[in-house]
Structures are given as C-alpha cells and as structure tokens.
Amino acid sequence: MDVEPVEYTPLIQFRQAEQRGPRMTSNDALVITALLANYEVGRIFIDLGSSVDILFSKAYDQMQLGDVPLKVTNTSLCGFVGEVVHSRGMISLPLTLGETPLGMAHVLKFLVVDIPSAYNVILGRPTLNAFQVVVSTYHMNIKFLVNGGVSEVQANTLQARKCYIEIIKKGRKRPIT
C-alpha cells in the first residue's frame, strides 16, 4: 500500500498576544513600510477596497526612477465621492514585503497619480492577492506564507495616526457649497 506524503502548509493565525506597539484607537488604518524598487517607503496604506495599486506622484518623483519609464495609459480612477482622477501612467516595480529569510518580492503594476495624499502608496487587492495576504486590522498586521513559514508585516500605528491627522487638516480647508 502506497502512502502519499501529506504536504505541510503552515497555519496563519492571529493571537491576542501578538498585538504590538501603541494602539491609538481600535480603528486605525493599516499603514506599513516596505521596500519598493529598493527604496524603503513608509506611509503605505493597505486598502482592501481598492482594485488598483497606486503610487502617488510625490513619492514617484522622490524615488527618481527616470530609468524606468511610465507606460502611457488611459486609465482613470473614480474616487469615493465620484471625482475622476486621471493617471500620469503605469509603472512596474518590485515590492518586497517581510524581512529575510521570510521576505517575498513581486513585480507589480502601479498607477501613478498626481493628487495630494497623506500616503505614498495604496496597496489594493492586486498586491494583496499576489502575496496571498491575510489582513487583520484588529491585530494591525498582515501575514502571508513564504518559504514554508509565515511572514508578517506589522502596521506602523504612529504613521497611521500622522496620516489621519494630515487628512483631517486638509479636509477642513474645503469650502462647503
């Protein structure tokens, strides 16, 4: 009788004891730092509701990626209140999540948009699916399988709070008509 080996897949679990760092509120945004095109980029917002990955022009320009041209695209985004945002173009860049030896990299397509934002990058469903990420906003981290283990990226709650305050301040400047 032949017995086939059972493939071991580690479980991704979130435990109460895993909560680390200061928790400002129970509803902070999930904001991380990751390696994008060999730059350590902070203020990366994990957005389960976004169907695209976005790199904001401010961050794109600071990265000085002149040797990686933007691909012209006619893609526009429709925002939360229906405003249309036109893109500068599309760019493929490597994104690394996690630390060695449990880090993982994928080359991903980012839509570059020139609008003000408290964030540098928004990672939407395309990236979360590419990395097969499991998100816990309660535990303020993301986890994914890599090299037979479980890798995690902890949210930066202080960055999340700073982004929130910046968004609130900008929102107050808008006139009500």
Coordinates of N, CA and C in Angstrom, one line a residue:
M1 N 0.8 -1.2 0.0 CA 0.0 0.0 0.0 C 0.9 1.2 0.0
D2 N 0.7 2.1 -1.0 CA 1.5 3.3 -1.1 C 0.8 4.4 -0.3
V3 N 1.6 5.1 0.5 CA 1.0 6.3 1.2 C 1.7 7.5 0.6
E4 N 0.8 8.4 0.2 CA 1.3 9.7 -0.4 C 1.7 10.6 0.7
P5 N 2.8 11.3 0.6 CA 3.1 12.3 1.6 C 2.1 13.4 1.7
V6 N 1.9 13.9 2.8 CA 1.0 15.0 3.0 C 1.8 16.3 3.0
E7 N 1.4 17.2 2.2 CA 2.1 18.5 2.1 C 1.7 19.3 3.3
Y8 N 2.7 19.8 4.0 CA 2.5 20.6 5.2 C 2.4 22.1 4.8
T9 N 1.3 22.7 5.2 CA 1.1 24.1 5.0 C 1.0 24.8 6.4
P10 N 1.8 25.7 6.7 CA 1.7 26.4 8.0 C 0.4 27.1 8.1
L11 N -0.1 27.2 9.3 CA -1.4 27.9 9.5 C -1.1 29.4 9.8
I12 N -1.9 30.3 9.2 CA -1.8 31.7 9.5 C -2.8 32.0 10.6
Q13 N -2.3 32.4 11.8 CA -3.1 32.7 12.9 C -2.8 34.0 13.5
F14 N -3.8 34.6 14.1 CA -3.6 35.9 14.8 C -4.0 35.7 16.2
R15 N -3.1 36.0 17.1 CA -3.3 35.7 18.6 C -3.4 37.1 19.3
Q16 N -4.1 37.1 20.4 CA -4.2 38.3 21.2 C -2.9 38.8 21.6
A17 N -2.0 37.9 22.0 CA -0.7 38.3 22.5 C 0.2 39.0 21.4
E18 N -0.2 38.8 20.1 CA 0.6 39.4 19.0 C 0.5 40.9 18.9
Q19 N -0.5 41.5 19.5 CA -0.6 42.9 19.4 C 0.6 43.6 19.9
R20 N 1.3 44.4 19.1 CA 2.5 45.1 19.5 C 2.3 46.6 19.2
G21 N 3.1 47.4 19.8 CA 3.1 48.8 19.5 C 1.9 49.5 20.1
P22 N 2.0 50.9 20.1 CA 0.8 51.6 20.6 C -0.4 51.5 19.8
R23 N -1.5 51.3 20.4 CA -2.8 51.3 19.7 C -3.5 52.6 20.0
M24 N -3.6 53.5 19.0 CA -4.2 54.8 19.2 C -5.7 54.6 19.3
T25 N -6.3 53.9 18.4 CA -7.8 53.6 18.5 C -7.9 52.2 18.0
S26 N -9.1 51.7 18.1 CA -9.3 50.3 17.6 C -9.6 50.4 16.1
N27 N -9.6 51.5 15.5 CA -10.0 51.7 14.1 C -8.9 52.4 13.2
D28 N -7.7 52.3 13.6 CA -6.6 52.9 12.9 C -6.5 52.2 11.5
A29 N -6.1 53.0 10.5 CA -5.8 52.5 9.2 C -4.6 51.6 9.2
L30 N -4.5 50.6 8.3 CA -3.4 49.7 8.3 C -2.3 50.3 7.4
V31 N -1.3 50.9 8.0 CA -0.2 51.6 7.3 C 1.1 50.9 7.6
I32 N 1.8 50.6 6.5 CA 3.0 49.8 6.7 C 4.2 50.5 6.0
T33 N 5.4 49.9 6.2 CA 6.6 50.3 5.5 C 7.1 49.1 4.7
A34 N 7.5 49.3 3.5 CA 8.0 48.2 2.7 C 9.1 48.7 1.7
L35 N 9.7 47.7 1.1 CA 10.8 48.0 0.1 C 10.1 48.1 -1.3
L36 N 10.2 49.2 -1.9 CA 9.6 49.4 -3.3 C 10.8 49.9 -4.2
A37 N 11.1 49.1 -5.2 CA 12.2 49.4 -6.1 C 13.5 49.8 -5.3
N38 N 13.8 49.0 -4.3 CA 14.9 49.2 -3.4 C 14.9 50.5 -2.6
Y39 N 13.8 51.1 -2.5 CA 13.6 52.3 -1.6 C 12.8 51.8 -0.4
E40 N 13.2 52.2 0.8 CA 12.3 51.9 2.0 C 11.2 53.0 2.0
V41 N 10.0 52.6 1.7 CA 8.9 53.5 1.6 C 7.9 53.4 2.7
G42 N 7.6 54.4 3.4 CA 6.6 54.4 4.5 C 5.3 54.9 4.0
R43 N 4.4 55.0 4.9 CA 3.0 55.5 4.6 C 2.4 54.8 3.4
I44 N 2.5 53.5 3.5 CA 1.8 52.6 2.5 C 0.5 52.1 3.1
F45 N -0.6 52.5 2.5 CA -1.9 52.2 3.0 C -2.4 50.9 2.4
I46 N -2.8 50.0 3.3 CA -3.4 48.7 2.8 C -4.9 48.9 2.7
D47 N -5.4 48.8 1.5 CA -6.8 49.2 1.2 C -7.5 48.0 0.5
L48 N -8.3 47.2 1.3 CA -9.0 46.1 0.7 C -10.0 46.5 -0.3
G49 N -10.4 47.8 -0.3 CA -11.5 48.3 -1.2 C -10.9 48.8 -2.6
S50 N -9.6 48.8 -2.7 CA -9.0 49.3 -3.9 C -8.8 48.2 -5.0
S51 N -9.2 48.5 -6.2 CA -9.0 47.5 -7.3 C -7.7 47.7 -8.0
V52 N -6.9 48.8 -7.6 CA -5.6 49.0 -8.2 C -4.6 49.4 -7.2
D53 N -3.4 49.3 -7.5 CA -2.3 49.7 -6.7 C -1.8 51.1 -7.2
I54 N -1.7 52.0 -6.2 CA -1.4 53.4 -6.6 C -0.1 53.9 -6.0
L55 N 0.7 54.5 -6.8 CA 1.9 55.2 -6.4 C 1.6 56.7 -6.6
F56 N 1.7 57.5 -5.6 CA 1.4 58.9 -5.7 C 2.6 59.6 -6.3
S57 N 2.4 60.7 -7.1 CA 3.4 61.4 -7.8 C 4.5 61.9 -6.9
K58 N 4.1 62.4 -5.7 CA 5.1 62.9 -4.7 C 6.1 61.9 -4.4
A59 N 5.7 60.6 -4.2 CA 6.7 59.6 -3.9 C 7.4 59.1 -5.1
Y60 N 6.7 59.0 -6.2 CA 7.3 58.6 -7.5 C 8.5 59.6 -7.8
D61 N 8.2 60.9 -7.7 CA 9.2 61.9 -8.0 C 10.4 61.8 -7.1
Q62 N 10.2 61.5 -5.8 CA 11.3 61.4 -4.8 C 12.1 60.2 -5.1
M63 N 11.5 59.2 -5.7 CA 12.3 57.9 -5.9 C 13.2 58.1 -7.1
Q64 N 13.1 59.1 -7.9 CA 13.9 59.3 -9.1 C 14.1 58.1 -9.9
L65 N 13.0 57.6 -10.5 CA 13.0 56.4 -11.3 C 13.1 56.7 -12.8
G66 N 13.9 57.7 -13.2 CA 14.0 58.1 -14.6 C 14.3 57.0 -15.5
D67 N 15.1 56.0 -15.1 CA 15.4 54.9 -15.9 C 14.3 53.8 -16.1
V68 N 13.2 54.0 -15.4 CA 12.1 53.1 -15.5 C 10.9 54.0 -16.0
P69 N 10.7 54.0 -17.3 CA 9.7 55.0 -17.8 C 8.3 54.6 -17.5
L70 N 7.4 55.6 -17.4 CA 6.0 55.4 -17.2 C 5.4 54.9 -18.5
K71 N 4.5 53.9 -18.4 CA 3.8 53.5 -19.6 C 2.5 54.3 -19.7
V72 N 2.3 54.9 -20.9 CA 1.1 55.7 -21.1 C -0.1 54.8 -21.0
T73 N -1.1 55.3 -20.2 CA -2.3 54.6 -20.1 C -3.5 55.6 -20.0
N74 N -4.6 55.1 -20.5 CA -5.8 56.0 -20.4 C -6.7 55.7 -19.2
T75 N -6.1 55.0 -18.2 CA -6.8 54.6 -17.0 C -7.1 55.8 -16.2
S76 N -8.4 56.0 -15.7 CA -8.8 57.0 -14.8 C -9.4 56.3 -13.6
L77 N -9.3 56.9 -12.4 CA -9.9 56.4 -11.2 C -11.1 57.2 -10.9
C78 N -12.1 56.5 -10.3 CA -13.3 57.2 -9.7 C -13.2 57.1 -8.2
G79 N -13.1 58.3 -7.6 CA -13.0 58.3 -6.2 C -14.2 58.1 -5.4
F80 N -14.1 58.2 -4.1 CA -15.2 57.9 -3.1 C -16.4 58.7 -3.4
V81 N -16.3 60.0 -3.7 CA -17.4 60.8 -4.0 C -17.7 61.1 -5.5
G82 N -17.1 60.2 -6.3 CA -17.4 60.3 -7.7 C -16.4 61.1 -8.5
E83 N -15.4 61.8 -7.9 CA -14.5 62.6 -8.7 C -13.6 61.7 -9.5
V84 N -13.3 62.1 -10.7 CA -12.4 61.4 -11.6 C -11.0 61.9 -11.5
V85 N -10.1 60.9 -11.4 CA -8.6 61.2 -11.3 C -7.9 60.6 -12.5
H86 N -7.2 61.4 -13.3 CA -6.5 60.8 -14.4 C -5.1 60.5 -14.0
S87 N -4.6 59.4 -14.6 CA -3.2 58.9 -14.2 C -2.1 59.6 -15.0
R88 N -0.9 59.6 -14.5 CA 0.2 60.0 -15.3 C 0.7 58.9 -16.1
G89 N 0.4 57.6 -15.7 CA 0.9 56.5 -16.4 C 1.0 55.3 -15.4
M90 N 1.5 54.2 -16.0 CA 1.6 52.9 -15.2 C 3.1 52.6 -15.2
I91 N 3.5 52.0 -14.1 CA 4.9 51.6 -13.9 C 5.0 50.2 -13.2
S92 N 5.9 49.4 -13.6 CA 6.1 48.1 -13.0 C 7.3 48.2 -12.1
L93 N 7.1 47.8 -10.8 CA 8.2 48.0 -9.8 C 8.2 46.8 -8.9
P94 N 9.4 46.3 -8.4 CA 9.4 45.3 -7.4 C 9.0 45.8 -6.0
L95 N 8.2 45.0 -5.4 CA 7.8 45.3 -4.0 C 8.2 44.1 -3.1
T96 N 8.9 44.4 -2.0 CA 9.3 43.3 -1.1 C 8.5 43.6 0.2
L97 N 7.9 42.5 0.7 CA 7.2 42.5 2.0 C 7.9 41.5 2.9
G98 N 8.1 41.8 4.1 CA 8.7 40.9 5.1 C 10.2 41.1 5.1
E99 N 10.8 40.5 6.1 CA 12.2 40.5 6.4 C 12.9 39.2 6.0
T100 N 14.1 39.2 5.6 CA 14.9 38.0 5.3 C 14.9 37.1 6.5
P101 N 14.7 35.9 6.4 CA 14.6 35.0 5.3 C 13.1 34.8 4.9
L102 N 12.2 35.5 5.5 CA 10.8 35.3 5.2 C 10.2 36.5 4.4
G103 N 11.1 37.1 3.7 CA 10.6 38.2 2.8 C 10.2 37.6 1.4
M104 N 9.3 38.3 0.7 CA 8.9 37.9 -0.6 C 8.8 39.1 -1.5
A105 N 9.2 39.0 -2.7 CA 9.1 40.1 -3.7 C 8.2 39.7 -4.9
H106 N 7.5 40.7 -5.4 CA 6.8 40.5 -6.7 C 6.9 41.8 -7.4
V107 N 7.0 41.7 -8.8 CA 7.0 42.9 -9.6 C 5.5 43.2 -9.9
L108 N 5.1 44.4 -9.5 CA 3.7 44.8 -9.6 C 3.5 46.0 -10.4
K109 N 2.3 46.2 -10.9 CA 1.9 47.4 -11.7 C 1.3 48.4 -10.8
F110 N 1.8 49.6 -10.8 CA 1.3 50.8 -10.1 C 0.8 51.8 -11.0
L111 N -0.4 52.4 -10.7 CA -0.9 53.5 -11.4 C -0.3 54.7 -10.7
V112 N 0.3 55.6 -11.4 CA 0.9 56.8 -10.9 C -0.1 58.0 -11.0
V113 N -0.5 58.6 -9.9 CA -1.5 59.7 -10.0 C -0.9 60.9 -9.3
D114 N -1.3 62.0 -9.8 CA -0.8 63.3 -9.3 C -1.9 64.1 -8.6
I115 N -2.2 63.6 -7.4 CA -3.1 64.2 -6.5 C -2.5 64.3 -5.1
P116 N -2.9 65.2 -4.3 CA -2.4 65.3 -2.9 C -2.9 64.1 -2.1
S117 N -2.0 63.5 -1.3 CA -2.3 62.4 -0.4 C -1.4 62.3 0.8
A118 N -2.0 61.9 1.9 CA -1.2 61.7 3.1 C -0.3 60.4 2.9
Y119 N -0.7 59.6 2.0 CA 0.0 58.3 1.7 C 1.0 58.4 0.6
N120 N 2.0 57.6 0.5 CA 2.9 57.5 -0.6 C 2.4 56.4 -1.6
V121 N 1.8 55.4 -1.1 CA 1.3 54.2 -1.9 C 0.0 53.7 -1.3
I122 N -0.8 53.2 -2.2 CA -2.0 52.5 -1.7 C -1.8 51.1 -2.3
L123 N -1.8 50.1 -1.5 CA -1.8 48.7 -2.0 C -3.2 48.1 -1.9
G124 N -3.7 47.8 -3.1 CA -5.0 47.3 -3.2 C -5.1 45.8 -3.4
R125 N -6.2 45.3 -3.8 CA -6.4 43.8 -4.0 C -5.4 43.2 -4.9
P126 N -4.9 43.8 -6.0 CA -3.9 43.1 -6.8 C -2.7 42.7 -6.1
T127 N -2.1 43.6 -5.2 CA -1.0 43.2 -4.4 C -1.3 42.2 -3.4
L128 N -2.4 42.4 -2.7 CA -2.8 41.5 -1.6 C -3.0 40.1 -2.1
N129 N -3.6 40.0 -3.3 CA -3.8 38.7 -3.9 C -2.5 38.1 -4.4
A130 N -1.6 38.9 -5.0 CA -0.3 38.4 -5.5 C 0.5 37.8 -4.3
F131 N 0.5 38.4 -3.2 CA 1.2 37.9 -2.0 C 0.4 36.9 -1.2
Q132 N -0.9 36.7 -1.5 CA -1.9 35.9 -0.8 C -1.9 36.3 0.7
V133 N -2.0 37.6 0.9 CA -2.0 38.2 2.2 C -3.3 38.0 2.9
V134 N -3.2 37.7 4.2 CA -4.3 37.7 5.2 C -4.1 38.9 6.0
V135 N -5.2 39.7 6.1 CA -5.1 41.0 6.8 C -5.9 41.0 8.1
S136 N -5.3 41.5 9.2 CA -6.1 41.7 10.4 C -5.9 43.1 10.9
T137 N -7.0 43.9 10.7 CA -6.9 45.3 11.2 C -7.0 45.3 12.7
Y138 N -7.5 44.3 13.3 CA -7.6 44.3 14.8 C -6.2 44.1 15.3
H139 N -5.4 43.2 14.7 CA -4.0 42.9 15.2 C -3.0 43.9 14.5
M140 N -3.5 44.7 13.6 CA -2.7 45.7 12.9 C -1.5 45.1 12.2
N141 N -1.7 44.0 11.5 CA -0.6 43.4 10.7 C -1.2 42.6 9.5
I142 N -0.3 42.2 8.6 CA -0.7 41.3 7.6 C 0.3 40.1 7.6
K143 N -0.2 39.0 7.2 CA 0.6 37.8 7.2 C 0.4 37.1 5.8
F144 N 1.5 36.3 5.5 CA 1.4 35.6 4.2 C 2.4 34.4 4.3
L145 N 2.2 33.4 3.5 CA 3.1 32.2 3.5 C 4.3 32.5 2.6
V146 N 5.4 32.0 3.1 CA 6.7 32.2 2.3 C 7.7 31.2 2.8
N147 N 8.3 30.5 1.9 CA 9.4 29.5 2.2 C 9.0 28.5 3.3
G148 N 7.8 28.0 3.3 CA 7.4 27.1 4.3 C 7.1 27.7 5.7
G149 N 7.1 29.0 5.8 CA 6.8 29.6 7.0 C 5.8 30.7 6.8
V150 N 5.5 31.5 7.9 CA 4.6 32.6 7.9 C 5.4 33.9 8.1
S151 N 5.2 34.8 7.2 CA 5.8 36.1 7.3 C 4.8 37.1 7.7
E152 N 5.2 38.2 8.4 CA 4.2 39.2 8.8 C 4.9 40.6 8.6
V153 N 4.0 41.5 8.4 CA 4.4 42.9 8.4 C 3.5 43.6 9.4
Q154 N 4.1 44.2 10.4 CA 3.4 45.0 11.4 C 3.1 46.4 10.9
A155 N 1.9 46.8 11.2 CA 1.5 48.2 10.8 C 2.2 49.2 11.7
N156 N 2.4 50.4 11.2 CA 3.0 51.5 11.9 C 1.9 52.4 12.4
T157 N 1.5 52.2 13.6 CA 0.3 53.0 14.1 C 0.6 54.5 14.3
L158 N 1.9 54.8 14.5 CA 2.2 56.2 14.6 C 2.1 56.9 13.2
Q159 N 2.6 56.2 12.2 CA 2.4 56.7 10.8 C 1.0 56.8 10.4
A160 N 0.2 55.8 10.8 CA -1.3 55.8 10.5 C -1.9 57.0 11.2
R161 N -1.6 57.3 12.4 CA -2.1 58.5 13.1 C -1.7 59.8 12.4
K162 N -0.5 59.9 12.0 CA 0.0 61.1 11.3 C -0.7 61.3 10.0
C163 N -0.9 60.2 9.3 CA -1.7 60.3 8.0 C -3.1 60.8 8.3
Y164 N -3.7 60.2 9.3 CA -5.1 60.6 9.6 C -5.2 62.0 10.0
I165 N -4.3 62.5 10.8 CA -4.3 64.0 11.1 C -4.1 64.8 9.9
E166 N -3.2 64.4 9.0 CA -3.0 65.2 7.8 C -4.2 65.2 6.9
I167 N -4.9 64.1 6.8 CA -6.2 64.1 6.0 C -7.2 65.0 6.6
I168 N -7.4 64.9 7.9 CA -8.4 65.8 8.6 C -8.1 67.2 8.4
K169 N -6.8 67.6 8.5 CA -6.4 69.0 8.3 C -6.7 69.5 6.9
K170 N -6.4 68.7 5.9 CA -6.7 69.0 4.5 C -8.2 69.1 4.3
G171 N -9.0 68.2 4.9 CA -10.4 68.2 4.7 C -11.1 69.5 5.3
R172 N -10.5 70.1 6.3 CA -11.1 71.3 6.9 C -11.0 72.5 6.0
K173 N -10.0 72.5 5.0 CA -9.8 73.6 4.1 C -10.8 73.7 3.0
R174 N -11.5 72.6 2.8 CA -12.5 72.6 1.7 C -13.7 73.4 2.0
P175 N -14.1 74.3 1.1 CA -15.4 75.1 1.4 C -16.6 74.2 1.2
I176 N -17.6 74.5 1.9 CA -18.9 73.8 1.8 C -19.8 74.6 0.9
T177 N -20.2 74.1 -0.2 CA -21.1 74.9 -1.1 C -22.4 74.3 -1.2

